[in-house]
mmCIF file as gemmi writes it, N, C-alpha and C atoms, coordinates in Angstrom:
data_model
loop_
_atom_site.group_PDB
_atom_site.id
_atom_site.type_symbol
_atom_site.label_atom_id
_atom_site.label_alt_id
_atom_site.label_comp_id
_atom_site.label_asym_id
_atom_site.label_entity_id
_atom_site.label_seq_id
_atom_site.pdbx_PDB_ins_code
_atom_site.Cartn_x
_atom_site.Cartn_y
_atom_site.Cartn_z
_atom_site.occupancy
_atom_site.B_iso_or_equiv
_atom_site.pdbx_formal_charge
_atom_site.auth_seq_id
_atom_site.auth_asym_id
_atom_site.pdbx_PDB_model_num
ATOM 1 N N . UNK Axp A 1 ? -160.091 114.168 208.283 1 0 ? 1 A 1
ATOM 2 C CA . UNK Axp A 1 ? -161.156 114.584 209.164 1 0 ? 1 A 1
ATOM 3 C C . UNK Axp A 1 ? -160.643 115.451 210.301 1 0 ? 1 A 1
ATOM 4 N N . UNK Axp A 2 ? -159.343 115.606 210.406 1 0 ? 2 A 1
ATOM 5 C CA . UNK Axp A 2 ? -158.729 116.449 211.413 1 0 ? 2 A 1
ATOM 6 C C . UNK Axp A 2 ? -159.152 116.075 212.838 1 0 ? 2 A 1
ATOM 7 N N . UNK Axp A 3 ? -159.156 114.75 213.113 1 0 ? 3 A 1
ATOM 8 C CA . UNK Axp A 3 ? -159.5 114.271 214.45 1 0 ? 3 A 1
ATOM 9 C C . UNK Axp A 3 ? -158.261 114.333 215.337 1 0 ? 3 A 1
ATOM 10 N N . UNK Axp A 4 ? -158.416 114.704 216.599 1 0 ? 4 A 1
ATOM 11 C CA . UNK Axp A 4 ? -157.269 114.811 217.497 1 0 ? 4 A 1
ATOM 12 C C . UNK Axp A 4 ? -156.827 113.433 218.019 1 0 ? 4 A 1
ATOM 13 N N . UNK Axp A 5 ? -156.228 112.638 217.14 1 0 ? 5 A 1
ATOM 14 C CA . UNK Axp A 5 ? -155.846 111.267 217.483 1 0 ? 5 A 1
ATOM 15 C C . UNK Axp A 5 ? -154.349 111.091 217.248 1 0 ? 5 A 1
ATOM 16 N N . UNK Axp A 6 ? -153.679 110.461 218.198 1 0 ? 6 A 1
ATOM 17 C CA . UNK Axp A 6 ? -152.283 110.078 218.037 1 0 ? 6 A 1
ATOM 18 C C . UNK Axp A 6 ? -152.211 108.562 218.027 1 0 ? 6 A 1
ATOM 19 N N . UNK Axp A 7 ? -151.583 107.987 217.008 1 0 ? 7 A 1
ATOM 20 C CA . UNK Axp A 7 ? -151.354 106.548 216.955 1 0 ? 7 A 1
ATOM 21 C C . UNK Axp A 7 ? -149.944 106.279 217.458 1 0 ? 7 A 1
ATOM 22 N N . UNK Axp A 8 ? -149.852 105.357 218.391 1 0 ? 8 A 1
ATOM 23 C CA . UNK Axp A 8 ? -148.558 105.018 218.96 1 0 ? 8 A 1
ATOM 24 C C . UNK Axp A 8 ? -148.314 103.53 218.729 1 0 ? 8 A 1
ATOM 25 N N . UNK Axp A 9 ? -147.298 103.217 217.945 1 0 ? 9 A 1
ATOM 26 C CA . UNK Axp A 9 ? -146.964 101.827 217.684 1 0 ? 9 A 1
ATOM 27 C C . UNK Axp A 9 ? -146.138 101.24 218.822 1 0 ? 9 A 1
ATOM 28 N N . UNK Axp A 10 ? -146.406 100.009 219.163 1 0 ? 10 A 1
ATOM 29 C CA . UNK Axp A 10 ? -145.653 99.318 220.205 1 0 ? 10 A 1
ATOM 30 C C . UNK Axp A 10 ? -145.351 97.9 219.731 1 0 ? 10 A 1
ATOM 31 N N . UNK Axp A 11 ? -144.338 97.309 220.3 1 0 ? 11 A 1
ATOM 32 C CA . UNK Axp A 11 ? -143.991 95.928 219.963 1 0 ? 11 A 1
ATOM 33 C C . UNK Axp A 11 ? -145.069 94.985 220.478 1 0 ? 11 A 1
ATOM 34 N N . UNK Axp A 12 ? -145.298 93.914 219.739 1 0 ? 12 A 1
ATOM 35 C CA . UNK Axp A 12 ? -146.254 92.891 220.148 1 0 ? 12 A 1
ATOM 36 C C . UNK Axp A 12 ? -145.638 92.048 221.257 1 0 ? 12 A 1
ATOM 37 N N . UNK Axp A 13 ? -146.361 91.861 222.33 1 0 ? 13 A 1
ATOM 38 C CA . UNK Axp A 13 ? -145.916 90.991 223.419 1 0 ? 13 A 1
ATOM 39 C C . UNK Axp A 13 ? -146.183 89.553 222.999 1 0 ? 13 A 1
ATOM 40 N N . UNK Axp A 14 ? -145.21 88.688 223.218 1 0 ? 14 A 1
ATOM 41 C CA . UNK Axp A 14 ? -145.323 87.286 222.815 1 0 ? 14 A 1
ATOM 42 C C . UNK Axp A 14 ? -144.967 86.37 223.977 1 0 ? 14 A 1
ATOM 43 N N . UNK Axp A 15 ? -145.572 85.172 223.989 1 0 ? 15 A 1
ATOM 44 C CA . UNK Axp A 15 ? -145.202 84.199 225.017 1 0 ? 15 A 1
ATOM 45 C C . UNK Axp A 15 ? -143.947 83.458 224.57 1 0 ? 15 A 1
ATOM 46 N N . UNK Axp A 16 ? -143.512 82.499 225.343 1 0 ? 16 A 1
ATOM 47 C CA . UNK Axp A 16 ? -142.25 81.804 225.062 1 0 ? 16 A 1
ATOM 48 C C . UNK Axp A 16 ? -142.257 81.039 223.737 1 0 ? 16 A 1
ATOM 49 N N . UNK Axp A 17 ? -143.431 80.733 223.196 1 0 ? 17 A 1
ATOM 50 C CA . UNK Axp A 17 ? -143.52 80.015 221.917 1 0 ? 17 A 1
ATOM 51 C C . UNK Axp A 17 ? -143.484 80.959 220.722 1 0 ? 17 A 1
ATOM 52 N N . UNK Axp A 18 ? -143.64 82.249 220.979 1 0 ? 18 A 1
ATOM 53 C CA . UNK Axp A 18 ? -143.703 83.225 219.895 1 0 ? 18 A 1
ATOM 54 C C . UNK Axp A 18 ? -145.127 83.648 219.561 1 0 ? 18 A 1
ATOM 55 N N . UNK Axp A 19 ? -146.105 82.995 220.172 1 0 ? 19 A 1
ATOM 56 C CA . UNK Axp A 19 ? -147.51 83.339 219.939 1 0 ? 19 A 1
ATOM 57 C C . UNK Axp A 19 ? -147.824 84.675 220.601 1 0 ? 19 A 1
ATOM 58 N N . UNK Axp A 20 ? -148.487 85.543 219.869 1 0 ? 20 A 1
ATOM 59 C CA . UNK Axp A 20 ? -148.844 86.861 220.399 1 0 ? 20 A 1
ATOM 60 C C . UNK Axp A 20 ? -149.778 86.707 221.598 1 0 ? 20 A 1
ATOM 61 N N . UNK Axp A 21 ? -149.542 87.528 222.61 1 0 ? 21 A 1
ATOM 62 C CA . UNK Axp A 21 ? -150.43 87.538 223.772 1 0 ? 21 A 1
ATOM 63 C C . UNK Axp A 21 ? -151.655 88.36 223.405 1 0 ? 21 A 1
ATOM 64 N N . UNK Axp A 22 ? -152.681 87.677 222.994 1 0 ? 22 A 1
ATOM 65 C CA . UNK Axp A 22 ? -153.901 88.307 222.508 1 0 ? 22 A 1
ATOM 66 C C . UNK Axp A 22 ? -155.103 87.542 223.037 1 0 ? 22 A 1
ATOM 67 N N . UNK Axp A 23 ? -156.138 88.248 223.405 1 0 ? 23 A 1
ATOM 68 C CA . UNK Axp A 23 ? -157.346 87.584 223.899 1 0 ? 23 A 1
ATOM 69 C C . UNK Axp A 23 ? -157.959 86.695 222.818 1 0 ? 23 A 1
ATOM 70 N N . UNK Axp A 24 ? -157.761 87.027 221.564 1 0 ? 24 A 1
ATOM 71 C CA . UNK Axp A 24 ? -158.318 86.208 220.481 1 0 ? 24 A 1
ATOM 72 C C . UNK Axp A 24 ? -157.661 84.829 220.416 1 0 ? 24 A 1
ATOM 73 N N . UNK Axp A 25 ? -156.398 84.755 220.846 1 0 ? 25 A 1
ATOM 74 C CA . UNK Axp A 25 ? -155.717 83.467 220.796 1 0 ? 25 A 1
ATOM 75 C C . UNK Axp A 25 ? -156.266 82.488 221.823 1 0 ? 25 A 1
ATOM 76 N N . UNK Axp A 26 ? -157.045 82.969 222.772 1 0 ? 26 A 1
ATOM 77 C CA . UNK Axp A 26 ? -157.689 82.079 223.745 1 0 ? 26 A 1
ATOM 78 C C . UNK Axp A 26 ? -158.731 81.193 223.068 1 0 ? 26 A 1
ATOM 79 N N . UNK Axp A 27 ? -159.193 81.592 221.888 1 0 ? 27 A 1
ATOM 80 C CA . UNK Axp A 27 ? -160.194 80.81 221.162 1 0 ? 27 A 1
ATOM 81 C C . UNK Axp A 27 ? -159.572 79.68 220.348 1 0 ? 27 A 1
ATOM 82 N N . UNK Axp A 28 ? -158.25 79.632 220.271 1 0 ? 28 A 1
ATOM 83 C CA . UNK Axp A 28 ? -157.591 78.578 219.502 1 0 ? 28 A 1
ATOM 84 C C . UNK Axp A 28 ? -157.653 77.254 220.259 1 0 ? 28 A 1
ATOM 85 N N . UNK Axp A 29 ? -157.827 76.179 219.507 1 0 ? 29 A 1
ATOM 86 C CA . UNK Axp A 29 ? -157.778 74.855 220.122 1 0 ? 29 A 1
ATOM 87 C C . UNK Axp A 29 ? -156.332 74.553 220.507 1 0 ? 29 A 1
ATOM 88 N N . UNK Axp A 30 ? -156.139 73.474 221.247 1 0 ? 30 A 1
ATOM 89 C CA . UNK Axp A 30 ? -154.788 73.093 221.648 1 0 ? 30 A 1
ATOM 90 C C . UNK Axp A 30 ? -153.915 72.817 220.412 1 0 ? 30 A 1
ATOM 91 N N . UNK Axp A 31 ? -154.493 72.16 219.42 1 0 ? 31 A 1
ATOM 92 C CA . UNK Axp A 31 ? -153.756 71.87 218.183 1 0 ? 31 A 1
ATOM 93 C C . UNK Axp A 31 ? -153.416 73.162 217.437 1 0 ? 31 A 1
ATOM 94 N N . UNK Axp A 32 ? -154.349 74.095 217.395 1 0 ? 32 A 1
ATOM 95 C CA . UNK Axp A 32 ? -154.108 75.378 216.727 1 0 ? 32 A 1
ATOM 96 C C . UNK Axp A 32 ? -153.052 76.193 217.473 1 0 ? 32 A 1
ATOM 97 N N . UNK Axp A 33 ? -153.058 76.104 218.808 1 0 ? 33 A 1
ATOM 98 C CA . UNK Axp A 33 ? -152.058 76.819 219.596 1 0 ? 33 A 1
ATOM 99 C C . UNK Axp A 33 ? -150.659 76.26 219.346 1 0 ? 33 A 1
ATOM 100 N N . UNK Axp A 34 ? -150.571 74.982 219.006 1 0 ? 34 A 1
ATOM 101 C CA . UNK Axp A 34 ? -149.274 74.379 218.709 1 0 ? 34 A 1
ATOM 102 C C . UNK Axp A 34 ? -148.746 74.841 217.356 1 0 ? 34 A 1
ATOM 103 N N . UNK Axp A 35 ? -149.633 75.097 216.409 1 0 ? 35 A 1
ATOM 104 C CA . UNK Axp A 35 ? -149.245 75.486 215.053 1 0 ? 35 A 1
ATOM 105 C C . UNK Axp A 35 ? -149.067 76.996 214.927 1 0 ? 35 A 1
ATOM 106 N N . UNK Axp A 36 ? -149.858 77.773 215.622 1 0 ? 36 A 1
ATOM 107 C CA . UNK Axp A 36 ? -149.9 79.23 215.457 1 0 ? 36 A 1
ATOM 108 C C . UNK Axp A 36 ? -148.542 79.926 215.581 1 0 ? 36 A 1
ATOM 109 N N . UNK Axp A 37 ? -147.669 79.564 216.519 1 0 ? 37 A 1
ATOM 110 C CA . UNK Axp A 37 ? -146.387 80.269 216.62 1 0 ? 37 A 1
ATOM 111 C C . UNK Axp A 37 ? -145.517 80.136 215.368 1 0 ? 37 A 1
ATOM 112 N N . UNK Axp A 38 ? -145.784 79.127 214.579 1 0 ? 38 A 1
ATOM 113 C CA . UNK Axp A 38 ? -144.999 78.924 213.356 1 0 ? 38 A 1
ATOM 114 C C . UNK Axp A 38 ? -145.282 80.006 212.324 1 0 ? 38 A 1
ATOM 115 N N . UNK Axp A 39 ? -146.416 80.681 212.442 1 0 ? 39 A 1
ATOM 116 C CA . UNK Axp A 39 ? -146.729 81.779 211.527 1 0 ? 39 A 1
ATOM 117 C C . UNK Axp A 39 ? -145.736 82.918 211.727 1 0 ? 39 A 1
ATOM 118 N N . UNK Axp A 40 ? -145.553 83.352 212.965 1 0 ? 40 A 1
ATOM 119 C CA . UNK Axp A 40 ? -144.627 84.447 213.243 1 0 ? 40 A 1
ATOM 120 C C . UNK Axp A 40 ? -143.205 84.059 212.859 1 0 ? 40 A 1
ATOM 121 N N . UNK Axp A 41 ? -142.8 82.835 213.203 1 0 ? 41 A 1
ATOM 122 C CA . UNK Axp A 41 ? -141.447 82.387 212.883 1 0 ? 41 A 1
ATOM 123 C C . UNK Axp A 41 ? -141.223 82.364 211.373 1 0 ? 41 A 1
ATOM 124 N N . UNK Axp A 42 ? -142.203 81.885 210.63 1 0 ? 42 A 1
ATOM 125 C CA . UNK Axp A 42 ? -142.075 81.808 209.176 1 0 ? 42 A 1
ATOM 126 C C . UNK Axp A 42 ? -142.067 83.2 208.553 1 0 ? 42 A 1
ATOM 127 N N . UNK Axp A 43 ? -142.954 84.079 209.014 1 0 ? 43 A 1
ATOM 128 C CA . UNK Axp A 43 ? -142.977 85.445 208.475 1 0 ? 43 A 1
ATOM 129 C C . UNK Axp A 43 ? -141.684 86.19 208.793 1 0 ? 43 A 1
ATOM 130 N N . UNK Axp A 44 ? -141.137 85.986 209.976 1 0 ? 44 A 1
ATOM 131 C CA . UNK Axp A 44 ? -139.876 86.628 210.338 1 0 ? 44 A 1
ATOM 132 C C . UNK Axp A 44 ? -138.739 86.134 209.447 1 0 ? 44 A 1
ATOM 133 N N . UNK Axp A 45 ? -138.682 84.82 209.237 1 0 ? 45 A 1
ATOM 134 C CA . UNK Axp A 45 ? -137.644 84.252 208.371 1 0 ? 45 A 1
ATOM 135 C C . UNK Axp A 45 ? -137.816 84.732 206.932 1 0 ? 45 A 1
ATOM 136 N N . UNK Axp A 46 ? -139.057 84.819 206.487 1 0 ? 46 A 1
ATOM 137 C CA . UNK Axp A 46 ? -139.355 85.293 205.141 1 0 ? 46 A 1
ATOM 138 C C . UNK Axp A 46 ? -138.892 86.742 204.96 1 0 ? 46 A 1
ATOM 139 N N . UNK Axp A 47 ? -139.17 87.581 205.942 1 0 ? 47 A 1
ATOM 140 C CA . UNK Axp A 47 ? -138.744 88.985 205.878 1 0 ? 47 A 1
ATOM 141 C C . UNK Axp A 47 ? -137.223 89.078 205.834 1 0 ? 47 A 1
ATOM 142 N N . UNK Axp A 48 ? -136.548 88.26 206.64 1 0 ? 48 A 1
ATOM 143 C CA . UNK Axp A 48 ? -135.084 88.258 206.64 1 0 ? 48 A 1
ATOM 144 C C . UNK Axp A 48 ? -134.535 87.819 205.288 1 0 ? 48 A 1
ATOM 145 N N . UNK Axp A 49 ? -135.153 86.782 204.711 1 0 ? 49 A 1
ATOM 146 C CA . UNK Axp A 49 ? -134.712 86.297 203.399 1 0 ? 49 A 1
ATOM 147 C C . UNK Axp A 49 ? -134.835 87.389 202.34 1 0 ? 49 A 1
ATOM 148 N N . UNK Axp A 50 ? -135.971 88.068 202.319 1 0 ? 50 A 1
ATOM 149 C CA . UNK Axp A 50 ? -136.202 89.109 201.319 1 0 ? 50 A 1
ATOM 150 C C . UNK Axp A 50 ? -135.267 90.293 201.546 1 0 ? 50 A 1
ATOM 151 N N . UNK Axp A 51 ? -135.091 90.683 202.807 1 0 ? 51 A 1
ATOM 152 C CA . UNK Axp A 51 ? -134.153 91.771 203.115 1 0 ? 51 A 1
ATOM 153 C C . UNK Axp A 51 ? -132.735 91.396 202.699 1 0 ? 51 A 1
ATOM 154 N N . UNK Axp A 52 ? -132.433 90.099 202.758 1 0 ? 52 A 1
ATOM 155 C CA . UNK Axp A 52 ? -131.111 89.617 202.396 1 0 ? 52 A 1
ATOM 156 C C . UNK Axp A 52 ? -130.906 89.468 200.902 1 0 ? 52 A 1
ATOM 157 N N . UNK Axp A 53 ? -131.943 89.782 200.124 1 0 ? 53 A 1
ATOM 158 C CA . UNK Axp A 53 ? -131.796 89.755 198.672 1 0 ? 53 A 1
ATOM 159 C C . UNK Axp A 53 ? -132.404 88.564 197.972 1 0 ? 53 A 1
ATOM 160 N N . UNK Axp A 54 ? -133.113 87.712 198.691 1 0 ? 54 A 1
ATOM 161 C CA . UNK Axp A 54 ? -133.737 86.549 198.055 1 0 ? 54 A 1
ATOM 162 C C . UNK Axp A 54 ? -134.775 86.987 197.036 1 0 ? 54 A 1
ATOM 163 N N . UNK Axp A 55 ? -134.971 86.156 196.034 1 0 ? 55 A 1
ATOM 164 C CA . UNK Axp A 55 ? -136.016 86.403 195.047 1 0 ? 55 A 1
ATOM 165 C C . UNK Axp A 55 ? -137.367 86.391 195.766 1 0 ? 55 A 1
ATOM 166 N N . UNK Axp A 56 ? -138.144 87.45 195.599 1 0 ? 56 A 1
ATOM 167 C CA . UNK Axp A 56 ? -139.392 87.601 196.357 1 0 ? 56 A 1
ATOM 168 C C . UNK Axp A 56 ? -140.387 86.501 196.038 1 0 ? 56 A 1
ATOM 169 N N . UNK Axp A 57 ? -140.604 86.209 194.764 1 0 ? 57 A 1
ATOM 170 C CA . UNK Axp A 57 ? -141.579 85.167 194.396 1 0 ? 57 A 1
ATOM 171 C C . UNK Axp A 57 ? -141.165 83.815 194.957 1 0 ? 57 A 1
ATOM 172 N N . UNK Axp A 58 ? -139.894 83.486 194.868 1 0 ? 58 A 1
ATOM 173 C CA . UNK Axp A 58 ? -139.407 82.207 195.391 1 0 ? 58 A 1
ATOM 174 C C . UNK Axp A 58 ? -139.518 82.166 196.907 1 0 ? 58 A 1
ATOM 175 N N . UNK Axp A 59 ? -139.187 83.277 197.568 1 0 ? 59 A 1
ATOM 176 C CA . UNK Axp A 59 ? -139.274 83.341 199.025 1 0 ? 59 A 1
ATOM 177 C C . UNK Axp A 59 ? -140.719 83.176 199.485 1 0 ? 59 A 1
ATOM 178 N N . UNK Axp A 60 ? -141.65 83.822 198.8 1 0 ? 60 A 1
ATOM 179 C CA . UNK Axp A 60 ? -143.066 83.698 199.158 1 0 ? 60 A 1
ATOM 180 C C . UNK Axp A 60 ? -143.553 82.273 198.96 1 0 ? 60 A 1
ATOM 181 N N . UNK Axp A 61 ? -143.163 81.65 197.866 1 0 ? 61 A 1
ATOM 182 C CA . UNK Axp A 61 ? -143.559 80.261 197.608 1 0 ? 61 A 1
ATOM 183 C C . UNK Axp A 61 ? -142.991 79.345 198.686 1 0 ? 61 A 1
ATOM 184 N N . UNK Axp A 62 ? -141.743 79.586 199.081 1 0 ? 62 A 1
ATOM 185 C CA . UNK Axp A 62 ? -141.113 78.795 200.137 1 0 ? 62 A 1
ATOM 186 C C . UNK Axp A 62 ? -141.829 79.016 201.472 1 0 ? 62 A 1
ATOM 187 N N . UNK Axp A 63 ? -142.177 80.265 201.778 1 0 ? 63 A 1
ATOM 188 C CA . UNK Axp A 63 ? -142.897 80.562 203.008 1 0 ? 63 A 1
ATOM 189 C C . UNK Axp A 63 ? -144.262 79.891 203.047 1 0 ? 63 A 1
ATOM 190 N N . UNK Axp A 64 ? -144.955 79.91 201.929 1 0 ? 64 A 1
ATOM 191 C CA . UNK Axp A 64 ? -146.265 79.26 201.851 1 0 ? 64 A 1
ATOM 192 C C . UNK Axp A 64 ? -146.13 77.763 202.083 1 0 ? 64 A 1
ATOM 193 N N . UNK Axp A 65 ? -145.13 77.144 201.454 1 0 ? 65 A 1
ATOM 194 C CA . UNK Axp A 65 ? -144.919 75.708 201.616 1 0 ? 65 A 1
ATOM 195 C C . UNK Axp A 65 ? -144.582 75.387 203.069 1 0 ? 65 A 1
ATOM 196 N N . UNK Axp A 66 ? -143.748 76.232 203.706 1 0 ? 66 A 1
ATOM 197 C CA . UNK Axp A 66 ? -143.383 75.996 205.1 1 0 ? 66 A 1
ATOM 198 C C . UNK Axp A 66 ? -144.6 76.074 206.017 1 0 ? 66 A 1
ATOM 199 N N . UNK Axp A 67 ? -145.499 77.006 205.763 1 0 ? 67 A 1
ATOM 200 C CA . UNK Axp A 67 ? -146.708 77.112 206.585 1 0 ? 67 A 1
ATOM 201 C C . UNK Axp A 67 ? -147.624 75.907 206.393 1 0 ? 67 A 1
ATOM 202 N N . UNK Axp A 68 ? -147.783 75.475 205.158 1 0 ? 68 A 1
ATOM 203 C CA . UNK Axp A 68 ? -148.617 74.307 204.891 1 0 ? 68 A 1
ATOM 204 C C . UNK Axp A 68 ? -147.996 73.061 205.531 1 0 ? 68 A 1
ATOM 205 N N . UNK Axp A 69 ? -146.665 72.928 205.445 1 0 ? 69 A 1
ATOM 206 C CA . UNK Axp A 69 ? -145.98 71.793 206.068 1 0 ? 69 A 1
ATOM 207 C C . UNK Axp A 69 ? -146.096 71.851 207.593 1 0 ? 69 A 1
ATOM 208 N N . UNK Axp A 70 ? -146.212 73.064 208.144 1 0 ? 70 A 1
ATOM 209 C CA . UNK Axp A 70 ? -146.292 73.241 209.589 1 0 ? 70 A 1
ATOM 210 C C . UNK Axp A 70 ? -147.675 72.889 210.14 1 0 ? 70 A 1
ATOM 211 N N . UNK Axp A 71 ? -148.665 72.774 209.25 1 0 ? 71 A 1
ATOM 212 C CA . UNK Axp A 71 ? -149.992 72.384 209.709 1 0 ? 71 A 1
ATOM 213 C C . UNK Axp A 71 ? -151.101 73.364 209.406 1 0 ? 71 A 1
ATOM 214 N N . UNK Axp A 72 ? -150.789 74.464 208.724 1 0 ? 72 A 1
ATOM 215 C CA . UNK Axp A 72 ? -151.846 75.375 208.32 1 0 ? 72 A 1
ATOM 216 C C . UNK Axp A 72 ? -152.636 74.737 207.183 1 0 ? 72 A 1
ATOM 217 N N . UNK Axp A 73 ? -153.95 74.904 207.189 1 0 ? 73 A 1
ATOM 218 C CA . UNK Axp A 73 ? -154.794 74.267 206.188 1 0 ? 73 A 1
ATOM 219 C C . UNK Axp A 73 ? -154.772 74.989 204.853 1 0 ? 73 A 1
ATOM 220 N N . UNK Axp A 74 ? -154.622 76.315 204.895 1 0 ? 74 A 1
ATOM 221 C CA . UNK Axp A 74 ? -154.523 77.082 203.66 1 0 ? 74 A 1
ATOM 222 C C . UNK Axp A 74 ? -153.773 78.37 203.959 1 0 ? 74 A 1
ATOM 223 N N . UNK Axp A 75 ? -153.17 78.915 202.917 1 0 ? 75 A 1
ATOM 224 C CA . UNK Axp A 75 ? -152.432 80.156 203.05 1 0 ? 75 A 1
ATOM 225 C C . UNK Axp A 75 ? -152.91 81.076 201.951 1 0 ? 75 A 1
ATOM 226 N N . UNK Axp A 76 ? -153.398 82.25 202.323 1 0 ? 76 A 1
ATOM 227 C CA . UNK Axp A 76 ? -153.885 83.212 201.334 1 0 ? 76 A 1
ATOM 228 C C . UNK Axp A 76 ? -152.726 83.985 200.73 1 0 ? 76 A 1
């Protein structure tokens, strides 16, 4: 569409728990706020595992299990 738009990527600001500083996170319950930082930690570890040569299917299955064990109700 030739729109005069520049996209600028920036790092996500996070609090001491690893939870993203986002207005949407204000809607999380106290229990959800306790579990939510585990998503970023698990995804980061998963990315490191895959970059390190881990089998992708096994790494994804392990990541899903870790999220469910951490308290997530379902993982898509």
